[in-house]
mmCIF file of N, CA and C in Angstrom:
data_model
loop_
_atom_site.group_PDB
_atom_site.id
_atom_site.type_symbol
_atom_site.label_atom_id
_atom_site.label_comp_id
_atom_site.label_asym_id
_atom_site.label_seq_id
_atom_site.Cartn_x
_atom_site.Cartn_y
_atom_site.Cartn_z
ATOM 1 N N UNK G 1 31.333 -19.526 -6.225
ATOM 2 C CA UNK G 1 30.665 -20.478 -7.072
ATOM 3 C C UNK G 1 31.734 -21.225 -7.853
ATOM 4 N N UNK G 2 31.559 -22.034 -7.471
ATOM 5 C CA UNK G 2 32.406 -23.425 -8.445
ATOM 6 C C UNK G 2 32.745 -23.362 -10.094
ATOM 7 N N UNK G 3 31.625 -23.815 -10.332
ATOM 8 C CA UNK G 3 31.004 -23.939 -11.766
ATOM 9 C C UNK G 3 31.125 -22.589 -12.691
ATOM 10 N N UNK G 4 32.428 -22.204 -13.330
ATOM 11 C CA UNK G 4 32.256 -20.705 -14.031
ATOM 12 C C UNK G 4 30.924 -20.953 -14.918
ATOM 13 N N UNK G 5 30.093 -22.018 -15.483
ATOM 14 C CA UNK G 5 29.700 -21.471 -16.696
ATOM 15 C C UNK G 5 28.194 -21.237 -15.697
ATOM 16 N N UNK G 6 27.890 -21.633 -14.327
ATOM 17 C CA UNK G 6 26.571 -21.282 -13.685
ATOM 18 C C UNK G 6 26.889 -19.702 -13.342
ATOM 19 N N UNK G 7 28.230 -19.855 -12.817
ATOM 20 C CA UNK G 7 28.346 -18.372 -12.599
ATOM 21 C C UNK G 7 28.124 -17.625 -13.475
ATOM 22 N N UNK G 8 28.672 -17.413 -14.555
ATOM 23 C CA UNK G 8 28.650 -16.721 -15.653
ATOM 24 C C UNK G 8 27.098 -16.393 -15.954
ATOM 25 N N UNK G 9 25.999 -17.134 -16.047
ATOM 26 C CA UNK G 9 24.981 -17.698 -16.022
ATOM 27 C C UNK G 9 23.917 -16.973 -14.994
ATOM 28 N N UNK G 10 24.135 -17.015 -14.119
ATOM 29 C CA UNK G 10 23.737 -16.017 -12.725
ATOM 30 C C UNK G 10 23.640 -14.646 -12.841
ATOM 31 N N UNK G 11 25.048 -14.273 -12.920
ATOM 32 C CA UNK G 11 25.840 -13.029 -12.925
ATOM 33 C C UNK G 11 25.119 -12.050 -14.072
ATOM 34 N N UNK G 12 24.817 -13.001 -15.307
ATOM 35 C CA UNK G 12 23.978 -12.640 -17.083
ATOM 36 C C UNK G 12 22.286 -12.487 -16.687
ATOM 37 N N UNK G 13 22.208 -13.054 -15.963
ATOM 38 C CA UNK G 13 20.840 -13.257 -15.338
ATOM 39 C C UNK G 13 20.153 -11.721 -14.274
ATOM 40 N N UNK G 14 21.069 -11.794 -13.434
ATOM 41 C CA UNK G 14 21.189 -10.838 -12.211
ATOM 42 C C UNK G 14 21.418 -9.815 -13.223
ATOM 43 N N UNK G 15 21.983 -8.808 -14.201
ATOM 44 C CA UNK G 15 22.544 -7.684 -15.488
ATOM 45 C C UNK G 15 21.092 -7.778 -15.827
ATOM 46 N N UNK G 16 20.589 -8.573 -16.652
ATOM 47 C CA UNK G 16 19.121 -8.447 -17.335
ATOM 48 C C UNK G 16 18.375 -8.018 -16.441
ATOM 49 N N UNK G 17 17.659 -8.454 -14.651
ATOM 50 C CA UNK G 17 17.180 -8.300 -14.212
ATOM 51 C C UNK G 17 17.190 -7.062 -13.508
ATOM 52 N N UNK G 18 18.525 -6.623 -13.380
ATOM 53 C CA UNK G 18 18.776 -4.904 -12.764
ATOM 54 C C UNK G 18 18.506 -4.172 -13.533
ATOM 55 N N UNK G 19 18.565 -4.426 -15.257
ATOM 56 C CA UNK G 19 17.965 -3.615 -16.037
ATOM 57 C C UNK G 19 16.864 -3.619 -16.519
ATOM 58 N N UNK G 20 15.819 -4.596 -16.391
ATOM 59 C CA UNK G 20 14.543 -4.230 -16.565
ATOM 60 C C UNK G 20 14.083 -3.634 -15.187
ATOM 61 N N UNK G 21 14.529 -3.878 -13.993
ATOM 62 C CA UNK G 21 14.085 -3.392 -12.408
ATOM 63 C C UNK G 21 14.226 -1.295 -12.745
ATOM 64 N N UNK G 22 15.450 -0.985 -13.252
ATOM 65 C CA UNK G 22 15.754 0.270 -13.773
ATOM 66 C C UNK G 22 15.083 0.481 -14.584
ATOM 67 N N UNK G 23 14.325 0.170 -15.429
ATOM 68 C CA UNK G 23 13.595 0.888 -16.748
ATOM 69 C C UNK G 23 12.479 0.907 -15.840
ATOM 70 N N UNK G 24 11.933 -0.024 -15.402
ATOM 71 C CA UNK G 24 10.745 0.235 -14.666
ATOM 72 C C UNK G 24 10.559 1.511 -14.068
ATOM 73 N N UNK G 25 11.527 1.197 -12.268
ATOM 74 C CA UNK G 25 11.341 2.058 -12.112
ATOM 75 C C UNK G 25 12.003 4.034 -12.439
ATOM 76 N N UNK G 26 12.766 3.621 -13.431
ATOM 77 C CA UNK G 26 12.910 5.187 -14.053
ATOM 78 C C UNK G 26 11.919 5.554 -14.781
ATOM 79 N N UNK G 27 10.882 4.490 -15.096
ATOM 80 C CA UNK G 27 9.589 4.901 -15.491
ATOM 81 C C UNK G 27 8.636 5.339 -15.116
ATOM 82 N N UNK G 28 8.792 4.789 -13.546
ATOM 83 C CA UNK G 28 7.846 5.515 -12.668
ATOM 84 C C UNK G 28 8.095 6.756 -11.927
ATOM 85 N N UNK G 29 10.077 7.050 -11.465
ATOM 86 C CA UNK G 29 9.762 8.293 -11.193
ATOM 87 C C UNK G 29 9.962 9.555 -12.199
ATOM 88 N N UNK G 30 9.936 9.194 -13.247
ATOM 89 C CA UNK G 30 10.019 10.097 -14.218
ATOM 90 C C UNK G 30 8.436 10.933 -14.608
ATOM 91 N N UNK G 31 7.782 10.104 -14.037
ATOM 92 C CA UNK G 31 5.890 9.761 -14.283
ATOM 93 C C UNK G 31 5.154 10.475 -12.804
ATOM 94 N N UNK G 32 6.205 10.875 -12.035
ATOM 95 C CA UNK G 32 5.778 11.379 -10.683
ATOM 96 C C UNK G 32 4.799 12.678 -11.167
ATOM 97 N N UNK G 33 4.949 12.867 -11.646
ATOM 98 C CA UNK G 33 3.744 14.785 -11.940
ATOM 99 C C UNK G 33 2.834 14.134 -12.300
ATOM 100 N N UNK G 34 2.590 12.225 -12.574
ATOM 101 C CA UNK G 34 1.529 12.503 -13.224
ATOM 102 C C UNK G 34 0.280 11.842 -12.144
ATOM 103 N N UNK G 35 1.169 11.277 -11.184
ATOM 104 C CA UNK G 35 0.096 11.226 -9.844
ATOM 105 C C UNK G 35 -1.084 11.650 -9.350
ATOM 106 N N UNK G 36 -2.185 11.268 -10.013
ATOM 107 C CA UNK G 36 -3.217 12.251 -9.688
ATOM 108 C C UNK G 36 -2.999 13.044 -8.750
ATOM 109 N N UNK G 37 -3.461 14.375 -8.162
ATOM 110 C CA UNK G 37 -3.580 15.118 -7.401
ATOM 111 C C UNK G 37 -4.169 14.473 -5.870
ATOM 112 N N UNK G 38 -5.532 13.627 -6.124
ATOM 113 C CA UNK G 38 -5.909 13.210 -5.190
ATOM 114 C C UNK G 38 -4.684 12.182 -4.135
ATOM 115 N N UNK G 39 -4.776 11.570 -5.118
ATOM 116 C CA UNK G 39 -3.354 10.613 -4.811
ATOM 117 C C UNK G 39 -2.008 11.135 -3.817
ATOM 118 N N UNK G 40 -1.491 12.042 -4.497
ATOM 119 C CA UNK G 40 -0.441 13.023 -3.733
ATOM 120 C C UNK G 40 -0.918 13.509 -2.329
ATOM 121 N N UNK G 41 -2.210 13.910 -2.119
ATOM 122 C CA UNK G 41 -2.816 14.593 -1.231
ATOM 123 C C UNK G 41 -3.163 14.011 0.008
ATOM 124 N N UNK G 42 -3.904 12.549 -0.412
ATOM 125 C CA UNK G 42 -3.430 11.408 0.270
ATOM 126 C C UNK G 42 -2.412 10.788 1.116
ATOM 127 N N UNK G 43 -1.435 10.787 0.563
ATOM 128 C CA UNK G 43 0.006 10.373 0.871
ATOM 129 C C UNK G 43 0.559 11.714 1.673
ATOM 130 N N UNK G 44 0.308 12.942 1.933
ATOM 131 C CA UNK G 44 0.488 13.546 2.432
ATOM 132 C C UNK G 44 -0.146 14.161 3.844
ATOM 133 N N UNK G 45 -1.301 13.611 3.741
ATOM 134 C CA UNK G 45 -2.211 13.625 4.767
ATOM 135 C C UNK G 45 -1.757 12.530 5.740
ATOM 136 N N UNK G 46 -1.597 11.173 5.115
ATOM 137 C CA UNK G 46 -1.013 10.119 5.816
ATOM 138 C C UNK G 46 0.682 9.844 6.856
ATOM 139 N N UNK G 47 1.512 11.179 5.388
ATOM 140 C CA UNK G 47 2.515 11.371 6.211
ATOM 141 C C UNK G 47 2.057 12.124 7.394
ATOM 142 N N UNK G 48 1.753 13.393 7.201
ATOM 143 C CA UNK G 48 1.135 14.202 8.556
ATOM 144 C C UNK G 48 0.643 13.476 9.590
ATOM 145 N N UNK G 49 -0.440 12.452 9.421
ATOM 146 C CA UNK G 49 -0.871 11.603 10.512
ATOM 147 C C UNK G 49 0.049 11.046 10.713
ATOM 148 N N UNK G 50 0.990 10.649 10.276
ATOM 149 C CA UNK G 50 1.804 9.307 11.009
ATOM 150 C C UNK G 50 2.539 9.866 12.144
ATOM 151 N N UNK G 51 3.179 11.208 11.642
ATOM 152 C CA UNK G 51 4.044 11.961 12.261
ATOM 153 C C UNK G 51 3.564 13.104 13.307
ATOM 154 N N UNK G 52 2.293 13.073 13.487
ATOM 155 C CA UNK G 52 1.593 13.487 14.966
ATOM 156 C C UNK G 52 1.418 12.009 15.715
ATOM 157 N N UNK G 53 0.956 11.051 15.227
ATOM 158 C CA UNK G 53 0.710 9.441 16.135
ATOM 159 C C UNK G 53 2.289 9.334 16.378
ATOM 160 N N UNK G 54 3.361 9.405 15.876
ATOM 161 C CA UNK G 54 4.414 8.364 16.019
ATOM 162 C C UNK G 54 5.557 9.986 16.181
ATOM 163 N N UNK G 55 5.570 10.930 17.098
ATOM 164 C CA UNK G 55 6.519 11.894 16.425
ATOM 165 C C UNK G 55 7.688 11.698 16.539
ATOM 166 N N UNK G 56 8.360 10.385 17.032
ATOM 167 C CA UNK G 56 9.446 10.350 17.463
ATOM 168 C C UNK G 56 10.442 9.251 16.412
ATOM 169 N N UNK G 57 9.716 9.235 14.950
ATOM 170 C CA UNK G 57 9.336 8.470 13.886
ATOM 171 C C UNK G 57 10.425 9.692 13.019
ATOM 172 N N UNK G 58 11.805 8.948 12.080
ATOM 173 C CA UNK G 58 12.449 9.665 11.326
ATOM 174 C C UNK G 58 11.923 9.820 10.156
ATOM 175 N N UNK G 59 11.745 11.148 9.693
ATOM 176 C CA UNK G 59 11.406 11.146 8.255
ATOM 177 C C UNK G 59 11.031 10.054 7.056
ATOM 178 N N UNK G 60 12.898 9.096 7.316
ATOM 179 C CA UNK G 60 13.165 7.998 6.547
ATOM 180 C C UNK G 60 11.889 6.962 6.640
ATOM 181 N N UNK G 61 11.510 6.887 8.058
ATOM 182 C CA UNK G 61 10.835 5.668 8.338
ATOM 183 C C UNK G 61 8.957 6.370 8.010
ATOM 184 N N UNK G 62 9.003 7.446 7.900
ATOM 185 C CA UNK G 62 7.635 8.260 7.565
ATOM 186 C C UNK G 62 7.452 8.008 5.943
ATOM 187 N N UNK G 63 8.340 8.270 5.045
ATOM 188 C CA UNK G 63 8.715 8.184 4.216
ATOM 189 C C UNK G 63 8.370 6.594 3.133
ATOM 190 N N UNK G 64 9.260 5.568 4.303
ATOM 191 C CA UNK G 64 9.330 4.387 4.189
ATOM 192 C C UNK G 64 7.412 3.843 4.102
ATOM 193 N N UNK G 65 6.642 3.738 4.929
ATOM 194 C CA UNK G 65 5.485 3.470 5.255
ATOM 195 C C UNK G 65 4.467 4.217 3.824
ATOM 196 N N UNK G 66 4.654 5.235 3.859
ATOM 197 C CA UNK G 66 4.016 5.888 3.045
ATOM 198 C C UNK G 66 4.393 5.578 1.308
ATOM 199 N N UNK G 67 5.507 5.330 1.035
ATOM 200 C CA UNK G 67 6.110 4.578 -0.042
ATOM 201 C C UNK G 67 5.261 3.491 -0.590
ATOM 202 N N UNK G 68 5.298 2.521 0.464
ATOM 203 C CA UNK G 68 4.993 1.099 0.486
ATOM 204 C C UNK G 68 3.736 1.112 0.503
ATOM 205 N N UNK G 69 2.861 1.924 0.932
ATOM 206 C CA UNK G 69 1.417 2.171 0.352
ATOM 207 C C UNK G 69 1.151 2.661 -0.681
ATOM 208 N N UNK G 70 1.738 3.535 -1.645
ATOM 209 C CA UNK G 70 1.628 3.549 -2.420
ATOM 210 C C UNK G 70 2.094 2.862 -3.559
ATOM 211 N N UNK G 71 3.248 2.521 -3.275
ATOM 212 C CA UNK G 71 3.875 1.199 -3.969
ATOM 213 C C UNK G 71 2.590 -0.045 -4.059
ATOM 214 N N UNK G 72 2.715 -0.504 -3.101
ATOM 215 C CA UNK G 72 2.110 -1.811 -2.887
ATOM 216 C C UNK G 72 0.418 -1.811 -3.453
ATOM 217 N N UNK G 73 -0.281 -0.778 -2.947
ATOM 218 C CA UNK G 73 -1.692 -0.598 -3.661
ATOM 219 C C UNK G 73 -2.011 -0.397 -4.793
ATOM 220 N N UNK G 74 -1.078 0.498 -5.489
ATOM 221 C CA UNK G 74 -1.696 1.146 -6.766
ATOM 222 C C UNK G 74 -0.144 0.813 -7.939
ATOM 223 N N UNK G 75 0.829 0.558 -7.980
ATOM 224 C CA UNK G 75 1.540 0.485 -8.429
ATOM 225 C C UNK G 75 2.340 -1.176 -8.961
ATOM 226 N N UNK G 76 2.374 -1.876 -7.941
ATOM 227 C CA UNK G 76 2.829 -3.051 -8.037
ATOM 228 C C UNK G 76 1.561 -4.153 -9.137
ATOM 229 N N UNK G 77 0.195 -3.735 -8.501
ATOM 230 C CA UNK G 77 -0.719 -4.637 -9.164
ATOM 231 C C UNK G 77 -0.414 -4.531 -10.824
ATOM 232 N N UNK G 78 0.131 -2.896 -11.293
ATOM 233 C CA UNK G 78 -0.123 -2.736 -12.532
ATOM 234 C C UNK G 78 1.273 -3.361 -13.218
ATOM 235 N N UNK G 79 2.141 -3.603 -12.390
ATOM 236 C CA UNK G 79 3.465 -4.032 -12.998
ATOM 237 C C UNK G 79 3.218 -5.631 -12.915
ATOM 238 N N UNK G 80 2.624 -6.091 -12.343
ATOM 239 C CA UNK G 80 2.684 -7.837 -12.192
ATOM 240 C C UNK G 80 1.897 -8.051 -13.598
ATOM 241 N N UNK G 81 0.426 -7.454 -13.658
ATOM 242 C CA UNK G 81 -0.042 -7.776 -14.104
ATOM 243 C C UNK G 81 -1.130 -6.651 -15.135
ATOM 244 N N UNK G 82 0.128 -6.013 -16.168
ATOM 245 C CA UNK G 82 -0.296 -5.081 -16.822
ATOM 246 C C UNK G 82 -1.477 -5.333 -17.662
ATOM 247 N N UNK G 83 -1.830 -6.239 -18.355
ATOM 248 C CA UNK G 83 -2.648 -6.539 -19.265
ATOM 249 C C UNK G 83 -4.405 -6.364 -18.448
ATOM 250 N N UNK G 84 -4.173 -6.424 -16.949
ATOM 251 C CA UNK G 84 -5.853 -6.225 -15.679
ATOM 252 C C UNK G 84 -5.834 -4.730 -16.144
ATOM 253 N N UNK G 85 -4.985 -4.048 -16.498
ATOM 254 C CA UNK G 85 -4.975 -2.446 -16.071
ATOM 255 C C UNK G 85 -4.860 -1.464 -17.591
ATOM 256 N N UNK G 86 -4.957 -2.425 -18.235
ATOM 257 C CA UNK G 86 -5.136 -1.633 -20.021
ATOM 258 C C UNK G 86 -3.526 -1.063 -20.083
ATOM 259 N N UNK G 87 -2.487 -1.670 -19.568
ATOM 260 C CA UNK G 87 -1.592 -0.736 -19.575
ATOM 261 C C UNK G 87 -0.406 -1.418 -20.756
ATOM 262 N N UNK G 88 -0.917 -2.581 -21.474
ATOM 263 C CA UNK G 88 -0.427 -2.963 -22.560
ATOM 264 C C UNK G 88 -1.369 -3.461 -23.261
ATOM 265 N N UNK G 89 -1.233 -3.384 -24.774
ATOM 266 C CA UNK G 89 -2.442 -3.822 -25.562
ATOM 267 C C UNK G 89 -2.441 -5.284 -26.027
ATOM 268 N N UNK G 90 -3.732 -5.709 -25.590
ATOM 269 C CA UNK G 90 -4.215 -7.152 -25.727
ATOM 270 C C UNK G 90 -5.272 -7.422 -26.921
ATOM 271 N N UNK G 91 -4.902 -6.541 -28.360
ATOM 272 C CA UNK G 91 -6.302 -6.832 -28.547
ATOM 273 C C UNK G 91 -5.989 -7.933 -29.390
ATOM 274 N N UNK G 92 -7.066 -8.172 -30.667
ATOM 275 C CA UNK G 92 -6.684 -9.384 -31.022
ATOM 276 C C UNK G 92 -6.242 -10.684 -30.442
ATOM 277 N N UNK G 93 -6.807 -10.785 -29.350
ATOM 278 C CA UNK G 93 -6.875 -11.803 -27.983
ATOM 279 C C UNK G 93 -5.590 -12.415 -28.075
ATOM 280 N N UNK G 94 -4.295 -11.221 -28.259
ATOM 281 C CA UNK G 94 -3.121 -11.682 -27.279
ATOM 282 C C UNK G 94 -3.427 -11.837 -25.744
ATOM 283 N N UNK G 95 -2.073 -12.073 -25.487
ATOM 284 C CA UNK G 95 -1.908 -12.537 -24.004
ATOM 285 C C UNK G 95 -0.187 -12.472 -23.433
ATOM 286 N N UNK G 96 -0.456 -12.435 -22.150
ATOM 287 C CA UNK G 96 1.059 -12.084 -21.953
ATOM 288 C C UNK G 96 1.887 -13.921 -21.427
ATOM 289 N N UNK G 97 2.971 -14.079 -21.769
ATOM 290 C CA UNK G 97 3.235 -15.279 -22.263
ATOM 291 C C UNK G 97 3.590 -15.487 -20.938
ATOM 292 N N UNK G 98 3.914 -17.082 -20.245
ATOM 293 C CA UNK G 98 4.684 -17.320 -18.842
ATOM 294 C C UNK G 98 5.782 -16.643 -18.496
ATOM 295 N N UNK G 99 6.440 -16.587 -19.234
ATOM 296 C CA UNK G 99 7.946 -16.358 -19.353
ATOM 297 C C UNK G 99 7.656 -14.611 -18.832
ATOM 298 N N UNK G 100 7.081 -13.782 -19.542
ATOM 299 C CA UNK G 100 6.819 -12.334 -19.499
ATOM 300 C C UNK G 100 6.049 -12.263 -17.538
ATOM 301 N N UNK G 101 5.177 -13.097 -17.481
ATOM 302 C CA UNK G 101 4.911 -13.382 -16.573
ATOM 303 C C UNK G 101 5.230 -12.860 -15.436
ATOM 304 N N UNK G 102 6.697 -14.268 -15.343
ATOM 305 C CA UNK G 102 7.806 -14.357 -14.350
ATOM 306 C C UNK G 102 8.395 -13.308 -14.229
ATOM 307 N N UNK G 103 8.998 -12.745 -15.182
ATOM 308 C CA UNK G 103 9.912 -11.637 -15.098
ATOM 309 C C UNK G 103 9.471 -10.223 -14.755
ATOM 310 N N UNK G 104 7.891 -10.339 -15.192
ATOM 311 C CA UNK G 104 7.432 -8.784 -14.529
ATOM 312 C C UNK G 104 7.168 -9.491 -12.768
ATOM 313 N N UNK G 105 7.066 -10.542 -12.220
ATOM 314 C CA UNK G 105 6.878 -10.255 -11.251
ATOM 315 C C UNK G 105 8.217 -10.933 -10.396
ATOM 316 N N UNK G 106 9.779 -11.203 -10.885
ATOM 317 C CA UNK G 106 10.375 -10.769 -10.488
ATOM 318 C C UNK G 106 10.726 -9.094 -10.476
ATOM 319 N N UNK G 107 10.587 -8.580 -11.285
ATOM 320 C CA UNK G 107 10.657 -7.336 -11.546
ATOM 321 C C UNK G 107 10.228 -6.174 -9.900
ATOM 322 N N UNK G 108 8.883 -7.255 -9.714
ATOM 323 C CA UNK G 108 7.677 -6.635 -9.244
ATOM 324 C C UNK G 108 8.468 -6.815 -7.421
ATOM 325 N N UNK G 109 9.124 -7.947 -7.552
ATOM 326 C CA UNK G 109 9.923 -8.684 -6.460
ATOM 327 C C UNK G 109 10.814 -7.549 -6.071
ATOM 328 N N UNK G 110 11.653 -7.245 -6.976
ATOM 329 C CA UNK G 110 12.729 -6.079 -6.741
ATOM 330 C C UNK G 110 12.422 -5.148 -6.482
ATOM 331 N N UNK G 111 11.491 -4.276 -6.710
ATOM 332 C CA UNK G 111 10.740 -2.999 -6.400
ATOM 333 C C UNK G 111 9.803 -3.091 -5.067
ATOM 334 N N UNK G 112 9.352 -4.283 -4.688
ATOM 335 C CA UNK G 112 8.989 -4.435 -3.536
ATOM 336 C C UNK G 112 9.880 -4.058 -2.082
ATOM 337 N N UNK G 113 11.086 -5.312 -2.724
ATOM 338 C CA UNK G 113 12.164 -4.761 -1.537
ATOM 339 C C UNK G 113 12.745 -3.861 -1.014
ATOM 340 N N UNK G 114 13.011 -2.936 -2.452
ATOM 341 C CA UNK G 114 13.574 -1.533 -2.827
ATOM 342 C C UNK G 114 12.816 -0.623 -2.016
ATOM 343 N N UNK G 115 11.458 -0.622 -2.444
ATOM 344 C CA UNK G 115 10.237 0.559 -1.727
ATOM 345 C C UNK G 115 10.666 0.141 -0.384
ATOM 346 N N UNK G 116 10.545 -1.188 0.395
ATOM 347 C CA UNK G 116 10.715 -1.200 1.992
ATOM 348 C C UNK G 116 12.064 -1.407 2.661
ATOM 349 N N UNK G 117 12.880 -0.723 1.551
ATOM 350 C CA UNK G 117 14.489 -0.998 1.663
ATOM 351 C C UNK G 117 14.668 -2.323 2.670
ATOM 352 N N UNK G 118 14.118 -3.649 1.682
ATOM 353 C CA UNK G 118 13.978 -5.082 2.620
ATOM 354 C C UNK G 118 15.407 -5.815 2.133
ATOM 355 N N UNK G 119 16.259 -6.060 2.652
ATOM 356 C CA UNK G 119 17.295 -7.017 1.518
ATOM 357 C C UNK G 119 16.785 -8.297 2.046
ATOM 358 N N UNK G 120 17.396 -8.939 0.828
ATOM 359 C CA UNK G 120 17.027 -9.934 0.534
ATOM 360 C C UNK G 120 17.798 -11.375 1.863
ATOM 361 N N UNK G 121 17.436 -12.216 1.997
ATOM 362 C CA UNK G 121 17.710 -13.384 3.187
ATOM 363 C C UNK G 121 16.683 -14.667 3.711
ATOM 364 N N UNK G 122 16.862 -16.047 4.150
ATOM 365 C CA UNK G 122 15.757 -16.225 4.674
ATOM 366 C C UNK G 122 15.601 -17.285 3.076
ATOM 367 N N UNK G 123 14.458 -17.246 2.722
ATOM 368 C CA UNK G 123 14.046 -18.126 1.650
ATOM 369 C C UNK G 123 14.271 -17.832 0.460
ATOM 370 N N UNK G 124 15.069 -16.297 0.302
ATOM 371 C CA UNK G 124 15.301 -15.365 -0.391
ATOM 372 C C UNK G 124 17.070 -15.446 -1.059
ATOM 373 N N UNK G 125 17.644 -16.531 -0.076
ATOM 374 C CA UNK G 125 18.703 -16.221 0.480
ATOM 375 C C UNK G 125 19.565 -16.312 -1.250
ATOM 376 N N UNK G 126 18.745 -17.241 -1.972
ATOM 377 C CA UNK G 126 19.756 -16.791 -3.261
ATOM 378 C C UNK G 126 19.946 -15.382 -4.349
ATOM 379 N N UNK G 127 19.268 -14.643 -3.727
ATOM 380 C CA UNK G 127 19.191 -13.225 -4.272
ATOM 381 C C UNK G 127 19.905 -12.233 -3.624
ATOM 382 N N UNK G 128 20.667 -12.711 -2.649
ATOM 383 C CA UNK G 128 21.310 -11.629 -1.593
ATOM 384 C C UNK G 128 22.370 -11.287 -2.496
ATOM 385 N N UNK G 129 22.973 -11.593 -3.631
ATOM 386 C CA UNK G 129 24.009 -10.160 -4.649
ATOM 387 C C UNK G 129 23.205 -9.572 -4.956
ATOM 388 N N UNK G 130 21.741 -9.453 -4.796
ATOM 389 C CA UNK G 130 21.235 -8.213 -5.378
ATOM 390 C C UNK G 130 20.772 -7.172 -4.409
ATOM 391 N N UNK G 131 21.145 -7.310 -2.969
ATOM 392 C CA UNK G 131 21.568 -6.241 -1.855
ATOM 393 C C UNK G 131 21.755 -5.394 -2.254
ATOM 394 N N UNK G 132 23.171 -5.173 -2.476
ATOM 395 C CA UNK G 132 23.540 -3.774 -2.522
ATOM 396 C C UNK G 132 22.548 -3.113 -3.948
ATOM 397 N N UNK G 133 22.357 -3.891 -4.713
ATOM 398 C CA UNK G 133 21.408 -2.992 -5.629
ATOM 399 C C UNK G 133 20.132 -2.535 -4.626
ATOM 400 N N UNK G 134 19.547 -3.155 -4.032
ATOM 401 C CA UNK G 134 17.938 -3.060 -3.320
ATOM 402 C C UNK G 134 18.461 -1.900 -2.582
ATOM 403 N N UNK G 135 19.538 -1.336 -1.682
ATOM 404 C CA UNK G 135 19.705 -0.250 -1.077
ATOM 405 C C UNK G 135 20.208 0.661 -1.729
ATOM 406 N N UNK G 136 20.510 0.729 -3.070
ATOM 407 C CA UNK G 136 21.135 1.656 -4.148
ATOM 408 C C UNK G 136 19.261 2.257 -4.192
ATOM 409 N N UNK G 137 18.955 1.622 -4.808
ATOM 410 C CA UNK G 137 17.396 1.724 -5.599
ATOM 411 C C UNK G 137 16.583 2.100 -4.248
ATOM 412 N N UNK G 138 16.249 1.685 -3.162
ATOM 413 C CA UNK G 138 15.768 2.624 -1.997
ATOM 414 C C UNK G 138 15.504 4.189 -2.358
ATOM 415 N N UNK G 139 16.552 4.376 -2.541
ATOM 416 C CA UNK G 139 16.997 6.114 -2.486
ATOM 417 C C UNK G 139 16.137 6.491 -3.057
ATOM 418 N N UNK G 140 15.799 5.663 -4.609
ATOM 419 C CA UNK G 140 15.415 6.686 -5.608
ATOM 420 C C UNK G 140 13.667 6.457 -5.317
ATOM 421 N N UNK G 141 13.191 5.608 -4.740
ATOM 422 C CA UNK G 141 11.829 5.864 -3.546
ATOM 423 C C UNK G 141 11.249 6.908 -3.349
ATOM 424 N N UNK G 142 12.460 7.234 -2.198
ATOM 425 C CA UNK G 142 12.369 8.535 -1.699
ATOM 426 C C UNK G 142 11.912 9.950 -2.232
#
């Protein structure tokens, strides 16, 4: 990049965004016991099925599928858009501002990729320094 003060700018940008992506999700697997039961039981039934239909299917990729369903169904809706899910308080007819918006659903962006260990490319292509974070953060999925 040319321009130090865009870089600089980017680089300040990309720091804020790895650290709200980390609070998040150290919020969620810290919160793992609190998975309903049904929930867990679920996801375990599903691994089992996958892995009699597909047995020739690595853990990782059993793993991967089953993630992303639970990610994607029950988890992501409440991070885009906490205020549908009582999971921040609105009373006194606040509201969550644009700006808060954006950033939970970049947020929501990063944890997407992460759960389907997707890097980033494609239309995406200006987020690819945040690669090696999206396969750092994979792991902790798992």
């Amino acid at each position: 990049m040319s321009h130090e003060e865009v870089r600089a700018k980017l680089e300040s940008s990309s720091r804020a965004l790895r650290t709200a992506t980390d609070k998040v999700l150290n919020s969620i697997v810290s919160s793992l016991d609190n998975i309903p039961y049904g929930m867990r039981y679920v996801a375990k039934v599903l691994k089992n099925s996958l892995h009699e239909k597909f047995p020739d299917a690595t853990e990782d990729e059993l793993l991967k599928i089953v993630g992303n369903l639970l990610y994607y169904r029950y988890m992501n809706p409440a991070i885009v858009a906490p205020d549908g899910f009582d999971i921040i308080d609105m009373s006194a007819g606040g509201q969550l501002h644009s700006d808060q918006r954006r950033n939970l659903g970049s947020v929501a962006k990063m944890l997407q990729h992460a759960a389907a260990n997707k890097l980033f490319e494609g239309e995406n292509a200006h987020m690819t320094p945040m690669n090696n974070y999206i396969s750092q953060t994979y792991q902790k999925f798992r």
